[in-house]
Short mmCIF file of C-alpha atoms in Angstrom, two decimals:
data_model
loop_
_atom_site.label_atom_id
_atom_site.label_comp_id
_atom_site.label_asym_id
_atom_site.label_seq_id
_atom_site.Cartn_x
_atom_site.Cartn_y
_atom_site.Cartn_z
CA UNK G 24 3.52 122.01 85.83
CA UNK G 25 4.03 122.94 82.20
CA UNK G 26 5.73 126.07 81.54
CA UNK G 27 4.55 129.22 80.21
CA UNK G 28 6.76 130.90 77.15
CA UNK G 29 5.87 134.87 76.26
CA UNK G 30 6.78 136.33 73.38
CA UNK G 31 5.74 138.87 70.83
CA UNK G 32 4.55 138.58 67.16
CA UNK G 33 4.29 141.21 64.65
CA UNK G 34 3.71 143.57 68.32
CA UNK G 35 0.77 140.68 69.42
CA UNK G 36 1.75 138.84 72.66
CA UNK G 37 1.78 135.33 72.53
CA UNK G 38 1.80 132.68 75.36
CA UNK G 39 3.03 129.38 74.70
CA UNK G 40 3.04 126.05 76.82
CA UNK G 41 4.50 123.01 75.47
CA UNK G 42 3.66 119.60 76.27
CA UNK G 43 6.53 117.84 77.95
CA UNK G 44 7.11 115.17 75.30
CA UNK G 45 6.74 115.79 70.91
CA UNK G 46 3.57 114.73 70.16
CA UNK G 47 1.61 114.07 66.79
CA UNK G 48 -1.32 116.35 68.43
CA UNK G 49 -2.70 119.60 66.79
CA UNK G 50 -1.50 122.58 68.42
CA UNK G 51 -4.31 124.56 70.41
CA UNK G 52 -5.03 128.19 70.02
CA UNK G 53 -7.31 130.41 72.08
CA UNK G 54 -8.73 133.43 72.19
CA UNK G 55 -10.05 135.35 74.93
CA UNK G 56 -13.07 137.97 75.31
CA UNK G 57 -14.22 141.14 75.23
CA UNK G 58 -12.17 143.05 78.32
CA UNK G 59 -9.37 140.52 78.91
CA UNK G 60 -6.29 139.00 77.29
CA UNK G 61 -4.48 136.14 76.66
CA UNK G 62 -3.74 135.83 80.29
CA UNK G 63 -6.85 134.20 81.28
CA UNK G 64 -6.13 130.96 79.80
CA UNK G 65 -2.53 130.75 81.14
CA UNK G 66 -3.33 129.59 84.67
CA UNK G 67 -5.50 126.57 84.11
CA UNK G 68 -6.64 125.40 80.41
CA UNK G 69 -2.91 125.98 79.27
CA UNK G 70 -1.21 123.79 81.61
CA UNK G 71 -3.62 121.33 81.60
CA UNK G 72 -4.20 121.13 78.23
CA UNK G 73 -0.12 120.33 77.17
CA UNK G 74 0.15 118.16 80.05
CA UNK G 75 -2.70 116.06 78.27
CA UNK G 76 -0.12 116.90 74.95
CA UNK G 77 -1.49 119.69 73.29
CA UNK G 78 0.88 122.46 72.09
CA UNK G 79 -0.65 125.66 73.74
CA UNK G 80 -0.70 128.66 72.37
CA UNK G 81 -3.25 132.04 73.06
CA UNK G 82 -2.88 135.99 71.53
CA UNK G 83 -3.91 138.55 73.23
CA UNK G 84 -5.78 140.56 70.54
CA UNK G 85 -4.45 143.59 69.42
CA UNK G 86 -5.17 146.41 72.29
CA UNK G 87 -5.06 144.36 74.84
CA UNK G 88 -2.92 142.43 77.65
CA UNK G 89 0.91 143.12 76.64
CA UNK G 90 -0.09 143.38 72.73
CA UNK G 91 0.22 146.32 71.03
CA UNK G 92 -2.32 148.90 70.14
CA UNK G 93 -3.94 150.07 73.21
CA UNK G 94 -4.10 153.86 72.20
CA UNK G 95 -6.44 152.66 69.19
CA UNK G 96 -8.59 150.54 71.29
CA UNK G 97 -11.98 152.27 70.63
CA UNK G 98 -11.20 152.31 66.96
CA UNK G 99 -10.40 148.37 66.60
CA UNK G 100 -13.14 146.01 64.44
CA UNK G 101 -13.91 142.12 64.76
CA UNK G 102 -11.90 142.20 61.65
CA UNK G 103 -8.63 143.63 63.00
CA UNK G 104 -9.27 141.06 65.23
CA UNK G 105 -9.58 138.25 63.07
CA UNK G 106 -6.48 139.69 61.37
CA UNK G 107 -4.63 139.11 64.25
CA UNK G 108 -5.68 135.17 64.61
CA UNK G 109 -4.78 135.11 61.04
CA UNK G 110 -0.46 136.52 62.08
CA UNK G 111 -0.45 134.32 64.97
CA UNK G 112 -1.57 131.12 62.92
CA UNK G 113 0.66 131.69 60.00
CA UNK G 114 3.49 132.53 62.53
CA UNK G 115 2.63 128.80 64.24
CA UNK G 116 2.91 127.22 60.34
CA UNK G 117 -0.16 124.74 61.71
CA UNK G 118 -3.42 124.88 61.31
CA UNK G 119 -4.69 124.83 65.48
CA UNK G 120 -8.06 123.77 66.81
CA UNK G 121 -9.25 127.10 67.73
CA UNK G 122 -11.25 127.89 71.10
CA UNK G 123 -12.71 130.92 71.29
CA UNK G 124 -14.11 132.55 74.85
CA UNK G 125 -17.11 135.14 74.77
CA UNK G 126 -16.02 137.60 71.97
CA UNK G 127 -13.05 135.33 71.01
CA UNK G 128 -15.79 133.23 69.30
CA UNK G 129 -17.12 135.14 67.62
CA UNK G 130 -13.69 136.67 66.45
CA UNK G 131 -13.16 132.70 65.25
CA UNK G 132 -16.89 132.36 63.70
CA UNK G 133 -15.74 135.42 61.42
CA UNK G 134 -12.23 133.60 60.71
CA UNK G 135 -13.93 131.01 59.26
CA UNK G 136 -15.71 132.99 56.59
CA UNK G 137 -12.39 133.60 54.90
CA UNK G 138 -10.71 130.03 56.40
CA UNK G 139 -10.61 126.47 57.82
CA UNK G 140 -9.26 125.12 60.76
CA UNK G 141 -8.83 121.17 62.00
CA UNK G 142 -11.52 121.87 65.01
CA UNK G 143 -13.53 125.05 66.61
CA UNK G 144 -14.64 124.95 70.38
CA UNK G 145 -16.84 127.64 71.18
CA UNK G 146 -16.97 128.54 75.16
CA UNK G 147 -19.92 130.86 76.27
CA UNK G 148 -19.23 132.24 72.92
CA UNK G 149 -21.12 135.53 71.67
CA UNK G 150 -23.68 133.48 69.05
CA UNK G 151 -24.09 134.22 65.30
CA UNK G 152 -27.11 136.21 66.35
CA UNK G 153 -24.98 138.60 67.75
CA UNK G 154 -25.50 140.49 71.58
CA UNK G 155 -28.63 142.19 70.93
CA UNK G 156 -30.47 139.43 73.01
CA UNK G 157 -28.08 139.25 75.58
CA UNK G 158 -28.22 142.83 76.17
CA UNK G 159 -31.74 142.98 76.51
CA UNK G 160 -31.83 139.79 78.81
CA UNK G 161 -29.23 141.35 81.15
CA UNK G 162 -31.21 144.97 81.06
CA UNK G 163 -34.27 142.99 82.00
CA UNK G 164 -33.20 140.54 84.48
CA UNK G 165 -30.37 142.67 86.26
CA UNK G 166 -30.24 146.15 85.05
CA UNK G 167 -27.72 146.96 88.03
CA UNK G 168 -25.31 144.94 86.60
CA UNK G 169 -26.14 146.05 83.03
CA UNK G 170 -25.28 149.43 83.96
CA UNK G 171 -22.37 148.44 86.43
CA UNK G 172 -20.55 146.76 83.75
CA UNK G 173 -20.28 149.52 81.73
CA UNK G 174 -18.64 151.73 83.62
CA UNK G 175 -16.27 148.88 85.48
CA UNK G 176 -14.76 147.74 82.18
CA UNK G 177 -14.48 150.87 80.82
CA UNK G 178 -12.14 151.45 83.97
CA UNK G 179 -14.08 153.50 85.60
CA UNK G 180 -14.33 152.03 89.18
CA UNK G 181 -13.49 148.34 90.50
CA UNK G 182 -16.27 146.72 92.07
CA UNK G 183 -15.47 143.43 92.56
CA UNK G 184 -18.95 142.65 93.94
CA UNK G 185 -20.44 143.38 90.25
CA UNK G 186 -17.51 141.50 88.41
CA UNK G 187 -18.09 138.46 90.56
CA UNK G 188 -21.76 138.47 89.62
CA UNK G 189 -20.96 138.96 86.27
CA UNK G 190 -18.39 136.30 85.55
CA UNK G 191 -18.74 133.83 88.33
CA UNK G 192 -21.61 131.40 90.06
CA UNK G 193 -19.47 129.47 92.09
CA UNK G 194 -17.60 130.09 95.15
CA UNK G 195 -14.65 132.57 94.23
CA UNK G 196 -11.22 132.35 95.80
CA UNK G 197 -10.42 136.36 96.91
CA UNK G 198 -6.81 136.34 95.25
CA UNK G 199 -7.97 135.18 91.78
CA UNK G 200 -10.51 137.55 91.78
CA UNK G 201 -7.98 140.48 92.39
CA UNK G 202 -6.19 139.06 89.95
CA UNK G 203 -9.13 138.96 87.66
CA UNK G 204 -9.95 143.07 88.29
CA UNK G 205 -5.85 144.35 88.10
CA UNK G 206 -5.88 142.82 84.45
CA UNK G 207 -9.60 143.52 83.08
CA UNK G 208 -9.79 146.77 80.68
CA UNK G 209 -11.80 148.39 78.53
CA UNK G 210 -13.16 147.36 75.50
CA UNK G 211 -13.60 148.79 71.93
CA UNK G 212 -17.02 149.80 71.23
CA UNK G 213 -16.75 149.50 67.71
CA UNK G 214 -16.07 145.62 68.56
CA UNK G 215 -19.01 145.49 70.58
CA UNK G 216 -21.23 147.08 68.06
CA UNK G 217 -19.42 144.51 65.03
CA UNK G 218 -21.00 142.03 67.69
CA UNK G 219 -24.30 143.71 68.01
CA UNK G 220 -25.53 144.44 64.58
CA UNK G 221 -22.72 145.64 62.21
CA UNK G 222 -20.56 142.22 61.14
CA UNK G 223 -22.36 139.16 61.95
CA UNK G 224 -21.16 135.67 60.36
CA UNK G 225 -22.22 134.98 57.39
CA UNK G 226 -23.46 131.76 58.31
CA UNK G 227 -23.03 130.43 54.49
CA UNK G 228 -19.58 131.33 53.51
CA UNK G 229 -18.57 129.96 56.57
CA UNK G 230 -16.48 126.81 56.73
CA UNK G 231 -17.92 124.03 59.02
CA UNK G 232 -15.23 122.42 60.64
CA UNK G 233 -16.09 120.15 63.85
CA UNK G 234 -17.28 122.03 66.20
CA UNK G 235 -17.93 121.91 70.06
CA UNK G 236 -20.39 124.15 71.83
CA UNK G 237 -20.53 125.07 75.30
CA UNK G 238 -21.97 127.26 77.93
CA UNK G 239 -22.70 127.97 81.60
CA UNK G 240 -25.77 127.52 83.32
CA UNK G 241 -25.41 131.20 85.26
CA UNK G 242 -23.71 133.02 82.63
CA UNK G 243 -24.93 136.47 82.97
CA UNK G 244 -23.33 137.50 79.59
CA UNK G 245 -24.17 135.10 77.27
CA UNK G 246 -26.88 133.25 78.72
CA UNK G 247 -27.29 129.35 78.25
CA UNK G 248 -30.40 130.23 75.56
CA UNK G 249 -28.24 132.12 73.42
CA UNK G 250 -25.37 129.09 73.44
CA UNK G 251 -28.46 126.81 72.48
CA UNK G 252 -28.90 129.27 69.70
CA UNK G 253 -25.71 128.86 68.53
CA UNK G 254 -26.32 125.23 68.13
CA UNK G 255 -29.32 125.68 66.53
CA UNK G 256 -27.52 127.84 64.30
CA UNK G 257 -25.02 125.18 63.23
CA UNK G 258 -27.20 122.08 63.97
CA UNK G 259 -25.46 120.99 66.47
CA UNK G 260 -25.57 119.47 70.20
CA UNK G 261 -24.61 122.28 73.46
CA UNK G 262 -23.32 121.52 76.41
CA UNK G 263 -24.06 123.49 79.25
CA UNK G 264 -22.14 123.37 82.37
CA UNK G 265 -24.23 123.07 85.57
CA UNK G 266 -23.70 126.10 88.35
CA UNK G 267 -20.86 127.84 86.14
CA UNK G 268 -20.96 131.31 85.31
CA UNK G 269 -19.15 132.94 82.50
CA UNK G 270 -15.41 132.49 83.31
CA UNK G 271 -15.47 128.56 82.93
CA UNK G 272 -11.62 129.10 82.77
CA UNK G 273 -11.46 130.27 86.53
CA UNK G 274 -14.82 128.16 88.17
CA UNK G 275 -13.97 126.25 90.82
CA UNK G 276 -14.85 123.02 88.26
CA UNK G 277 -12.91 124.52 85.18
CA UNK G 278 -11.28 121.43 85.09
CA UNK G 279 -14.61 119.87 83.81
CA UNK G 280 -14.80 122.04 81.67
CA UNK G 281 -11.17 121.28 80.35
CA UNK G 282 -12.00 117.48 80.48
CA UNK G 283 -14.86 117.95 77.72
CA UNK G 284 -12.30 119.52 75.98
CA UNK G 285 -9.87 117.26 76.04
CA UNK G 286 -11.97 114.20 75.42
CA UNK G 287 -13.29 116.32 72.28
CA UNK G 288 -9.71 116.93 70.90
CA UNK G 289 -9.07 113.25 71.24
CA UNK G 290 -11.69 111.87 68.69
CA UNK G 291 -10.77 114.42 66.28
CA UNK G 292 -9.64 112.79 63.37
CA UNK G 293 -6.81 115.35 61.94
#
């Protein structure tokens, strides 16, 4: 399998995975969500992805995985955010196809007020709309988790019972899972209110590059009416994955999920 390359950018950790052979291909960055890092994409999308021949490449946003910043968490915006795609993309000198997980795209909806990119993928992304419905679905259809989830990723207590629910629908192998609740952390409410009200896209200064949008049938978080949303938003076709939930990276069938991508990159015309 295709290696995985740390390193650190302007205090912003950066994995890399190359593809074995140079290829003409764009290089790929992602983005993860609200209470993870750029870990989550290291163990499955990554290595698939370069093997396919995609450069790889994924930040962990500032205050969180091995990036810097963590003392400032609460205090961080969707625009320091965005201001850290912006370091990690001039440090790669190429314009990537971005894919953006949860809050990640929304972090790359807001980059492309200011910016263009070859390609966007959006996966179970927050939409333009903002959380406000989501949070009001979840109160309404499982206020035990709503309230749960609070106080897990704020670090308060693991209960791997409530993250399951929250992030998976399929079966769940125990190890990942661990894995999954050692390396969750909190996240900055400021960024979550940016998401709920405060710093929406502005849907016309936006640049429209391709885009792809998909979601998860179960997704707890962003449910599959607020991806369709999304698509309404841009005029554009969804793609919902059937018994998924909202960590399509770590589903037993992420690797459909990594297809679709893949077969998307490919009739990109860069």
């Amino acid at each position: 399998a295709a290696m995985i390359k740390t390193q650190k950018i302007n205090g912003i950790e950066v994995f890399s995975c190359h593809p074995a052979h140079q290829t003409s291909r764009p290089p790929l960055l992602f983005v993860h969500g609200a209470f993870a890092g750029g870990w989550m994409w290291t163990d499955t999308f990554m290595p698939y992805l370069a093997e396919a021949g995609y450069p790889c490449h994924a930040l962990s946003l500032r205050g969180h995985g091995g990036s810097d910043g963590h003392e400032h968490i609460d205090w961080l915006s969707i625009a320091d955010y965005v201001d850290d795609v912006v370091a990690v993309i001039d440090w790669l000198g190429d314009a990537p196809v971005l894919i953006g997980h949860s809050m990640g795209g929304f972090v790359v909806q807001k980059y492309l007020e200011r910016h263009t990119v070859p390609g966007v993928a959006l996966l179970c992304s927050v939409p333009p709309q903002g959380l406000i419905a989501a949070q009001f679905h979840m109160l309404f259809q499982k206020p035990h988790l709503f309230m749960d989830l609070n106080s897990i990723m704020g670090g308060d207590h693991a209960d791997s019972q409530t993250l399951r629910e929250a992030l998976f629908a399929g079966e769940v192998d125990e190890t990942m899972l661990a894995v999954w609740m050692g390396r969750m952390q909190s996240e900055s409410h400021r960024a979550l209110w940016d998401m709920s009200m405060f710093s929406l896209p502005n849907l016309h200064a936006m640049n429209r590059p391709p885009m792809l949008i998909l979601g998860a049938e179960h997704d707890v978080l962003v449910p599959a009416f607020l991806v369709q949303a999304t698509g309404q938003s841009y005029g554009l076709p969804v793609h919902i994955f059937r018994d998924m939930g909202h960590a399509v990276t770590h589903e037993k069938e992420w690797r459909l999920v990594a297809a679709k991508l893949e077969e998307w990159f490919a009739q990109l015309v860069v």
